[in-house]
Short mmCIF file of C-alpha atoms in Angstrom, two decimals:
data_model
loop_
_atom_site.label_atom_id
_atom_site.label_comp_id
_atom_site.label_asym_id
_atom_site.label_seq_id
_atom_site.Cartn_x
_atom_site.Cartn_y
_atom_site.Cartn_z
CA MET A 202 -0.10 0.21 -0.08
CA ALA A 203 1.52 3.44 -0.94
CA ARG A 204 2.14 5.95 1.55
CA GLY A 205 -0.27 8.41 0.05
CA SER A 206 -3.45 5.89 0.52
CA LEU A 207 -3.00 5.56 3.93
CA THR A 208 -4.14 9.31 4.71
CA GLY A 209 -7.58 7.76 5.97
CA SER A 210 -5.94 5.76 8.59
CA ARG A 211 -3.99 8.86 9.51
CA ILE A 212 -7.44 10.67 9.84
CA ARG A 213 -9.09 8.04 12.01
CA GLU A 214 -5.80 7.79 14.31
CA ARG A 215 -6.12 11.82 14.94
CA ARG A 216 -9.67 11.65 15.23
CA THR A 217 -9.92 8.74 17.62
CA MET A 218 -7.05 10.73 19.59
CA GLN A 219 -8.78 13.57 20.27
CA GLY A 220 -12.03 11.61 21.22
CA ARG A 221 -14.24 13.09 18.38
CA LYS A 222 -16.99 11.11 16.89
CA GLN A 223 -16.98 10.04 13.29
CA ALA A 224 -20.37 11.93 12.66
CA ASP A 225 -19.33 15.04 14.37
CA LEU A 226 -16.36 15.43 12.18
CA ALA A 227 -18.16 14.90 8.87
CA ARG A 228 -20.85 17.36 9.95
CA SER A 229 -18.09 19.93 10.56
CA VAL A 230 -16.41 19.15 7.31
CA GLY A 231 -19.75 19.12 5.09
CA ILE A 232 -20.08 15.12 4.30
CA SER A 233 -21.61 12.57 5.17
CA PRO A 234 -20.63 10.35 8.15
CA SER A 235 -20.63 7.27 5.69
CA TYR A 236 -18.48 8.96 3.29
CA LEU A 237 -15.97 9.76 6.09
CA ASN A 238 -16.14 6.23 7.11
CA LEU A 239 -14.98 5.41 3.72
CA ILE A 240 -12.08 7.92 3.72
CA GLU A 241 -10.93 6.31 7.12
CA HIS A 242 -10.64 3.01 5.62
CA ASN A 243 -8.60 3.79 2.79
CA ARG A 244 -11.71 3.15 0.50
CA ARG A 245 -12.07 6.65 -1.05
CA ARG A 246 -9.01 9.00 -2.14
CA ILE A 247 -9.17 12.57 -0.33
CA GLY A 248 -7.53 15.73 -1.67
CA GLY A 249 -8.18 19.39 -2.15
CA LYS A 250 -10.11 21.50 -0.23
CA LEU A 251 -11.59 18.17 1.82
CA ILE A 252 -8.14 17.43 3.25
CA THR A 253 -7.38 20.82 4.27
CA ASP A 254 -10.88 21.53 5.71
CA ILE A 255 -10.44 18.08 7.85
CA ALA A 256 -6.80 18.99 8.82
CA HIS A 257 -8.02 22.04 10.05
CA GLU A 258 -10.48 20.50 12.12
CA LEU A 259 -8.31 18.25 13.49
CA GLY A 260 -5.71 21.03 14.33
CA VAL A 261 -2.80 19.43 11.86
CA GLU A 262 -1.09 20.46 8.74
CA PRO A 263 -2.58 18.78 5.68
CA ALA A 264 1.14 17.33 5.04
CA ALA A 265 0.58 15.51 8.54
CA LEU A 266 -2.18 13.64 6.93
CA THR A 267 -1.26 13.18 3.34
CA GLU A 268 2.49 12.42 3.81
CA GLY A 269 2.77 11.32 7.10
CA ALA A 270 5.61 10.92 9.57
CA GLU A 271 5.98 7.23 9.51
CA ALA A 272 9.42 7.23 7.53
CA ALA A 273 11.42 6.43 10.45
CA LEU A 274 8.79 3.92 11.71
CA LEU A 275 9.13 2.02 8.35
CA ASP A 276 12.76 2.09 8.72
CA GLY A 277 12.68 0.69 12.41
CA LEU A 278 10.17 -2.17 11.16
CA ARG A 279 12.41 -2.98 8.29
CA GLU A 280 15.34 -3.67 10.97
CA VAL A 281 13.00 -5.68 12.89
CA LEU A 282 12.00 -8.06 10.19
CA ALA A 283 15.66 -8.10 9.18
CA ASP A 284 16.24 -9.91 12.50
CA THR A 285 13.76 -12.52 11.60
CA GLU A 286 12.72 -14.95 8.78
CA LYS A 287 11.02 -12.14 6.88
CA THR A 288 8.66 -12.83 3.89
CA ASP A 289 7.81 -10.63 1.15
CA GLU A 290 4.07 -10.92 2.35
CA ALA A 291 5.00 -9.41 5.62
CA LEU A 292 7.17 -6.43 3.91
CA SER A 293 4.37 -5.60 1.56
CA GLN A 294 2.28 -5.12 4.68
CA LEU A 295 4.44 -3.06 6.56
CA GLU A 296 2.84 0.74 5.85
CA GLU A 297 -0.75 -0.51 6.30
CA PHE A 298 0.57 -1.78 9.81
CA VAL A 299 2.31 1.58 10.47
CA GLY A 300 -0.85 3.53 9.22
CA ARG A 301 -3.54 1.34 11.45
CA PHE A 302 -1.51 0.68 14.45
CA PRO A 303 0.91 3.71 14.79
CA VAL A 304 1.34 3.14 18.52
CA TRP A 305 2.07 -0.56 18.20
CA ALA A 306 4.55 0.10 15.58
CA ARG A 307 6.65 2.54 17.63
CA LEU A 308 6.53 0.28 20.33
CA LEU A 309 8.09 -2.85 18.31
CA VAL A 310 10.74 -0.26 16.90
CA GLU A 311 11.53 0.68 20.44
CA THR A 312 11.69 -2.71 21.67
CA ARG A 313 14.03 -3.60 18.98
CA ARG A 314 16.43 -0.67 19.55
CA ARG A 315 16.33 -1.26 23.39
CA ALA A 316 17.33 -5.07 22.71
CA SER A 317 19.98 -4.04 20.53
CA ASP A 318 21.68 -1.72 23.09
CA LEU A 319 21.38 -4.32 25.84
CA GLU A 320 23.17 -7.00 23.69
CA HIS A 321 25.68 -4.01 22.93
CA SER A 322 26.19 -3.57 26.65
CA VAL A 323 26.40 -7.49 27.20
CA GLU A 324 29.01 -7.59 24.65
CA VAL A 325 31.35 -4.77 26.35
CA LEU A 326 30.95 -5.72 29.54
CA SER A 327 31.45 -9.60 29.12
CA ASP A 328 34.55 -8.52 27.05
CA ARG A 329 35.60 -6.31 30.13
CA MET A 330 34.81 -8.97 32.77
CA ALA A 331 37.07 -11.47 31.14
CA HIS A 332 39.90 -9.78 29.93
CA ASP A 333 40.48 -6.18 32.05
CA PRO A 334 43.78 -5.97 33.16
CA PHE A 335 42.87 -3.73 36.01
CA LEU A 336 40.03 -5.76 37.24
CA SER A 337 42.21 -8.97 37.27
CA THR A 338 44.73 -7.34 39.08
CA SER A 339 42.39 -6.02 41.76
CA LEU A 340 40.35 -9.45 41.96
CA HIS A 341 44.19 -10.89 42.72
CA GLU A 342 45.15 -8.35 45.31
CA VAL A 343 41.47 -9.11 47.05
CA ILE A 344 42.26 -12.94 47.42
CA SER A 345 45.78 -12.43 48.25
CA THR A 346 44.66 -10.17 51.13
CA VAL A 347 42.07 -13.00 52.38
CA THR A 348 44.57 -15.42 51.92
CA ALA A 349 47.10 -13.77 54.31
CA ILE A 350 44.45 -12.71 57.06
CA ARG A 351 43.08 -16.57 56.79
CA SER A 352 46.48 -17.75 57.62
CA THR A 353 47.16 -15.48 60.41
CA ALA A 354 43.68 -16.20 61.91
CA THR A 355 44.50 -20.42 61.39
CA ILE A 356 47.74 -19.81 63.55
CA LEU A 357 46.24 -17.73 66.31
CA ALA A 358 43.38 -19.98 66.56
CA GLU A 359 45.34 -23.78 66.57
CA THR A 360 48.23 -22.20 68.44
CA ARG A 361 47.47 -22.24 72.06
CA ASP A 362 50.79 -21.30 73.61
CA ILE A 363 52.01 -18.34 71.98
CA ASP A 364 54.62 -15.94 72.91
CA PRO A 365 53.10 -12.46 73.72
CA GLN A 366 55.38 -10.48 71.42
CA TRP A 367 54.25 -13.06 68.59
CA ARG A 368 50.73 -12.85 69.20
CA ASP A 369 50.99 -9.00 69.16
CA ARG A 370 52.86 -8.86 65.77
CA PHE A 371 50.29 -11.39 64.21
CA HIS A 372 47.34 -9.37 65.64
CA ARG A 373 49.20 -6.10 64.08
CA ASN A 374 49.31 -7.85 60.88
CA MET A 375 45.69 -8.87 60.44
CA ALA A 376 44.68 -5.22 61.41
CA GLU A 377 47.03 -4.14 58.38
CA GLU A 378 45.63 -6.91 56.28
CA SER A 379 42.17 -5.92 56.83
CA ALA A 380 42.81 -2.35 56.31
CA ARG A 381 44.18 -2.97 52.92
CA LEU A 382 41.30 -5.35 52.20
CA ALA A 383 38.79 -2.87 52.93
CA GLU A 384 40.62 -0.03 50.82
CA SER A 385 41.23 -2.84 47.84
CA ALA A 386 37.25 -4.15 47.99
CA GLU A 387 36.25 -0.09 48.09
CA ALA A 388 38.09 0.72 44.95
CA LEU A 389 37.04 -2.58 43.06
CA VAL A 390 33.18 -1.58 43.97
CA ARG A 391 33.97 1.81 42.69
CA TYR A 392 35.06 0.53 39.95
CA LEU A 393 32.66 -1.93 39.02
CA ASP A 394 30.14 0.71 39.92
CA GLU A 395 31.62 2.88 37.08
CA ALA A 396 31.47 0.01 34.88
CA SER A 397 27.77 -0.41 35.23
CA SER A 398 27.71 2.03 32.14
CA VAL A 399 28.91 1.15 28.46
CA GLU A 400 30.84 4.09 28.41
CA PHE A 401 32.84 3.49 31.48
CA GLU A 402 35.66 5.76 33.04
CA ALA A 403 39.15 4.99 30.97
CA SER A 404 41.67 2.63 33.05
CA THR A 405 44.76 3.01 30.47
CA PRO A 406 46.42 6.01 28.79
CA GLN A 407 44.66 4.07 25.34
CA GLU A 408 41.56 4.24 26.79
CA GLU A 409 42.03 7.96 27.48
CA LEU A 410 42.94 8.64 23.93
CA ASP A 411 40.39 6.16 22.53
CA GLY A 412 37.90 8.41 24.88
CA TRP A 413 39.10 11.65 23.74
CA LEU A 414 38.99 10.65 20.00
CA ARG A 415 35.51 9.56 20.30
CA GLU A 416 33.91 12.67 21.81
CA SER A 417 35.70 15.00 19.33
CA GLY A 418 34.11 12.25 16.34
CA TYR A 419 37.93 11.52 15.70
CA HIS A 420 38.15 14.58 13.29
CA VAL A 421 40.22 17.42 15.20
CA ALA A 422 39.39 20.62 12.96
CA GLU A 423 42.08 22.32 14.89
CA MET A 424 44.77 20.15 12.71
CA GLU A 425 43.19 21.28 9.51
CA ARG A 426 43.94 24.88 9.66
CA ALA A 427 46.85 26.39 7.49
CA LEU A 428 48.73 27.17 10.71
CA PRO A 429 47.52 24.50 13.37
CA PRO A 430 48.47 24.50 16.90
CA GLU A 431 51.46 22.58 18.48
CA PRO A 432 50.10 19.60 19.66
CA GLU A 433 51.47 19.52 23.02
CA ARG A 434 49.38 22.86 23.40
CA LEU A 435 46.28 21.32 22.13
CA VAL A 436 46.41 18.36 24.63
CA ALA A 437 47.67 20.26 27.67
CA HIS A 438 44.29 20.81 29.23
CA GLN A 439 41.84 18.13 27.82
CA PRO A 440 40.03 17.04 30.64
CA ARG A 441 39.75 13.22 29.04
CA LEU A 442 43.53 12.99 28.61
CA ARG A 443 44.51 13.07 32.45
CA SER A 444 47.73 10.88 32.38
CA ALA A 445 51.17 12.25 31.20
CA ALA A 446 51.33 8.94 29.05
CA ALA A 447 47.75 9.32 27.30
CA ARG A 448 48.97 12.82 26.49
CA SER A 449 52.10 11.83 24.90
CA LEU A 450 50.07 9.14 22.95
CA ALA A 451 47.57 11.91 21.82
CA VAL A 452 50.92 14.25 20.73
CA ARG A 453 51.99 11.13 18.67
CA TYR A 454 48.65 10.89 16.80
CA LEU A 455 48.18 14.49 16.07
CA ARG A 456 51.51 14.71 14.46
CA ARG A 457 50.84 11.77 12.36
CA TYR A 458 47.20 13.45 11.67
CA ARG A 459 49.10 16.75 10.65
CA ARG A 460 51.16 14.79 8.29
CA ASP A 461 48.11 13.49 6.69
CA ALA A 462 46.61 16.74 6.38
CA GLU A 463 49.11 18.42 4.52
CA HIS A 464 49.12 15.79 2.14
CA MET A 465 45.53 15.45 1.63
CA PRO A 466 43.80 19.02 2.13
CA LEU A 467 40.50 18.37 3.73
CA ALA A 468 38.35 19.91 0.96
CA ALA A 469 40.33 18.33 -1.91
CA PHE A 470 40.37 14.95 -0.39
CA LEU A 471 36.45 14.94 0.54
CA GLU A 472 35.88 15.89 -3.12
CA ALA A 473 38.10 13.30 -4.25
CA ALA A 474 36.82 10.46 -1.78
CA LEU A 475 32.93 11.12 -2.73
CA GLN A 476 33.86 10.86 -6.81
CA THR A 477 35.97 7.67 -6.61
CA GLY A 478 33.46 6.14 -3.96
CA PHE A 479 36.15 5.78 -1.35
CA ASP A 480 38.26 3.72 -3.45
CA PRO A 481 41.96 3.91 -1.30
CA ALA A 482 43.92 3.08 -4.51
CA ALA A 483 42.41 5.56 -6.61
CA LEU A 484 43.29 8.13 -3.51
CA SER A 485 46.36 7.32 -2.64
CA ALA A 486 47.44 7.39 -6.81
CA ARG A 487 46.13 10.91 -7.02
CA PHE A 488 47.39 12.23 -3.73
CA GLY A 489 50.60 10.32 -4.12
CA VAL A 490 50.46 8.75 -0.53
CA ASP A 491 50.62 5.49 0.97
CA LEU A 492 47.53 3.46 1.46
CA GLY A 493 47.31 3.47 5.49
CA ALA A 494 47.54 7.25 5.04
CA VAL A 495 44.71 7.27 2.82
CA PHE A 496 42.55 4.98 5.39
CA ARG A 497 43.51 7.21 8.40
CA ARG A 498 42.22 10.21 6.44
CA LEU A 499 39.13 8.75 5.34
CA ALA A 500 38.46 7.52 8.72
CA VAL A 501 38.72 11.11 10.23
CA LEU A 502 36.19 12.62 7.43
CA PRO A 503 33.20 14.27 9.16
CA ALA A 504 30.65 11.81 8.92
CA GLY A 505 27.65 14.42 7.95
CA LYS A 506 29.74 15.37 4.51
CA VAL A 507 30.15 11.56 3.74
CA GLY A 508 26.77 10.58 4.50
CA GLY A 509 27.80 8.11 7.30
CA GLN A 510 30.63 6.49 9.64
CA ILE A 511 33.64 5.23 8.14
CA GLY A 512 35.67 2.76 10.59
CA LEU A 513 39.34 2.02 11.14
CA ALA A 514 40.99 -0.84 13.17
CA ILE A 515 44.88 -0.51 13.20
CA CYS A 516 47.24 -3.37 15.12
CA ASP A 517 50.71 -3.84 15.44
CA GLY A 518 52.83 -6.61 14.78
CA SER A 519 51.62 -8.70 17.95
CA GLY A 520 47.61 -7.87 16.95
CA THR A 521 47.24 -5.82 19.27
CA LEU A 522 44.78 -2.88 18.31
CA THR A 523 46.22 0.47 18.75
CA PHE A 524 43.47 2.37 17.12
CA ARG A 525 39.56 2.00 17.12
CA LYS A 526 37.16 3.68 15.26
CA SER A 527 33.93 1.44 15.29
CA VAL A 528 30.76 1.68 13.01
CA GLU A 529 27.07 0.54 13.82
CA GLY A 530 27.22 -3.23 13.77
CA PHE A 531 30.92 -3.49 13.70
CA GLN A 532 32.26 -3.15 17.38
CA LEU A 533 35.88 -3.44 18.21
CA PRO A 534 36.98 -4.87 21.23
CA ARG A 535 38.55 -3.27 24.36
CA PHE A 536 40.12 -5.60 26.07
CA SER A 537 40.06 -9.12 24.45
CA ALA A 538 41.60 -10.41 21.09
CA ALA A 539 39.72 -9.14 18.15
CA CYS A 540 37.92 -11.85 15.51
CA PRO A 541 40.97 -13.92 13.59
CA LEU A 542 39.01 -14.05 10.12
CA TRP A 543 39.30 -10.11 9.97
CA PRO A 544 40.98 -9.06 6.86
CA LEU A 545 43.18 -6.80 9.20
CA TYR A 546 44.97 -10.32 10.53
CA LYS A 547 45.26 -11.55 6.80
CA ALA A 548 47.15 -8.37 5.84
CA LEU A 549 49.19 -8.50 8.67
CA ALA A 550 50.36 -12.00 7.73
CA ARG A 551 51.32 -10.56 4.20
CA PRO A 552 53.12 -7.41 4.46
CA MET A 553 52.53 -4.82 1.63
CA ALA A 554 49.87 -7.11 0.00
CA PRO A 555 46.77 -5.30 -0.07
CA VAL A 556 43.30 -7.34 0.83
CA ARG A 557 39.96 -6.47 -0.30
CA ARG A 558 36.89 -8.23 1.52
CA ARG A 559 33.21 -8.30 1.40
CA VAL A 560 32.27 -9.42 5.25
CA GLU A 561 29.40 -9.96 7.10
CA MET A 562 29.28 -9.67 10.85
CA GLY A 563 27.46 -12.04 12.96
CA GLY A 564 24.56 -10.83 15.52
CA ARG A 565 21.02 -10.72 15.83
CA SER A 566 21.10 -8.27 12.60
CA LEU A 567 23.71 -9.31 10.06
CA HIS A 568 25.48 -5.90 8.65
CA ARG A 569 27.77 -6.29 5.82
CA TYR A 570 31.04 -4.01 4.98
CA LEU A 571 33.38 -3.72 2.28
CA THR A 572 36.93 -3.53 4.11
CA TYR A 573 40.34 -2.91 2.88
CA ALA A 574 43.31 -3.88 4.65
CA ILE A 575 47.30 -3.16 4.33
CA CYS A 576 50.13 -4.08 6.38
CA GLN A 577 53.12 -1.88 6.15
CA PRO A 578 56.78 -2.47 7.51
CA SER A 579 58.84 0.50 8.55
CA GLN A 580 62.38 1.01 10.30
CA PRO A 581 61.99 3.35 13.01
CA ALA A 582 65.66 2.69 14.53
CA GLY A 583 67.40 2.61 11.05
CA PHE A 584 68.33 0.26 8.18
CA ASP A 585 69.79 -2.50 10.72
CA GLY A 586 67.24 -1.89 13.54
CA PRO A 587 64.00 -4.41 14.01
CA GLN A 588 61.35 -4.21 11.35
CA VAL A 589 57.97 -2.74 12.90
CA LEU A 590 55.05 -4.08 11.23
CA GLU A 591 51.69 -1.98 11.54
CA ALA A 592 48.55 -3.09 9.81
CA ALA A 593 45.44 -0.97 9.21
CA MET A 594 41.76 -2.09 8.05
CA LEU A 595 39.08 0.48 6.53
CA ILE A 596 35.73 -0.33 7.21
CA LEU A 597 32.83 0.86 4.63
CA PRO A 598 29.19 0.07 5.69
CA GLU A 599 26.82 -1.41 3.31
CA GLY A 600 25.36 2.30 2.45
CA LEU A 601 28.92 4.02 1.63
CA SER A 602 30.15 1.49 -0.82
CA GLU A 603 29.33 -0.74 -3.88
CA LEU A 604 29.61 -4.23 -2.06
CA GLY A 605 29.05 -5.85 -5.20
CA ALA A 606 26.52 -9.20 -4.91
CA SER A 607 28.74 -11.45 -6.95
CA GLU A 608 31.76 -11.11 -4.40
CA PRO A 609 32.37 -13.67 -2.08
CA LEU A 610 31.20 -12.95 1.59
CA LEU A 611 33.32 -13.60 4.69
CA GLY A 612 31.50 -14.20 7.87
CA ILE A 613 33.27 -12.39 10.73
CA GLY A 614 32.88 -11.73 14.38
CA THR A 615 33.84 -9.09 17.16
CA SER A 616 35.55 -11.76 19.34
CA CYS A 617 35.20 -15.36 19.94
CA ARG A 618 33.90 -14.95 23.18
CA ILE A 619 30.99 -12.83 22.38
CA CYS A 620 30.28 -14.09 18.62
CA PRO A 621 27.45 -16.20 17.88
CA ARG A 622 28.68 -17.95 14.58
CA ALA A 623 28.51 -21.90 15.11
CA GLY A 624 31.08 -24.03 13.55
CA CYS A 625 33.91 -21.55 13.28
CA ALA A 626 37.01 -23.34 12.19
CA ALA A 627 39.19 -20.56 14.04
CA ARG A 628 37.21 -20.07 17.32
CA ARG A 629 39.33 -20.29 20.57
CA GLU A 630 36.77 -20.48 23.21
CA PRO A 631 32.86 -21.23 23.46
CA SER A 632 30.53 -17.92 22.68
CA ILE A 633 28.61 -16.60 25.60
CA MET A 634 25.97 -15.72 22.81
CA ALA A 635 25.24 -18.26 21.05
CA GLU A 636 22.23 -19.28 22.27
CA ALA A 637 21.00 -15.53 22.30
CA PHE A 638 20.67 -16.22 18.60
#
């Protein structure tokens, strides 16, 4: 059913919301109740002066009745159907469902959005609980302190004849260990309270940098100027960058950002990126830079100017992620190891060999992306020094790239612990999410 054919449903909805009778509305606009009944059941077309009069009586703009505000609802319901075994018949009934039952449609969309948010929270918090180094250290300290207190208490309880000097020493040790246990437990509880939100406080310099970049949208406008400020001055008073180590990482990031901006000026690069369809090879040739630099530049383009977010993951030779910019549906783990099937790691194993793969991220909704990856070696310590590897993977969502239905599709996940894909040959550990999907 076309959107315009739902005008009658919208009229009925507005009338019933206002508690007006059909006969009263019909009389006020000069038509019979039976004719209005046909209109409200979408059996008669309506336009011109009549739609204007009805809109005036209902206190709305005519466009609210003829065009409706269901575009977002329709998109949301399509996402709901994408999570299920949808049928062509269900898709064809979406607009009629929205027109007849807008409240239920909004409820379904909100429920689906809430479920997606909760799933993401479970993924992030599970990742943290399993791999957070601070949490692991804190628990180890608590267990060690409890063990020390228990050992001292056992000695005092089982030894009847103990020298007073030794007894006083044991009592002093128990008091000190108890105080340390209380402090450790308080710090751990405070840390877990902060972790109750997905956007918890950073506990490492890398997390501080990630949080700062996330807040700025990864686009640092100051570095785009003809005469940019010194990176040290720019990061000196950033509240997110609390530690000296985090500020050092930020300065290194901004220096590289500035070099990329000098070789690929924002306006010219944005125009070229849109013209080439975000093709990294074409952009590399046009600006005379390596693919890694193109990846980084694409990832920091303002989302509003390119029509969506562009993701980027960078890792060192050990496979540890050193830069994370997620896109919707493609989350990058903060603590645990990432999926070994990512094209990022295929590129890491083959330095200087570009990799282009169409991938599908597992989950309740199967999101598809076009990824480009490259691993580039460097010699920061000189020609005879150790070779340092850095691999980068550009992530283009389906809406920004020409995926090509004929290209093979690689199924991947975020990390093994929260990946629902069954029968994966590269799985390291069972997934806690497998039964949820």
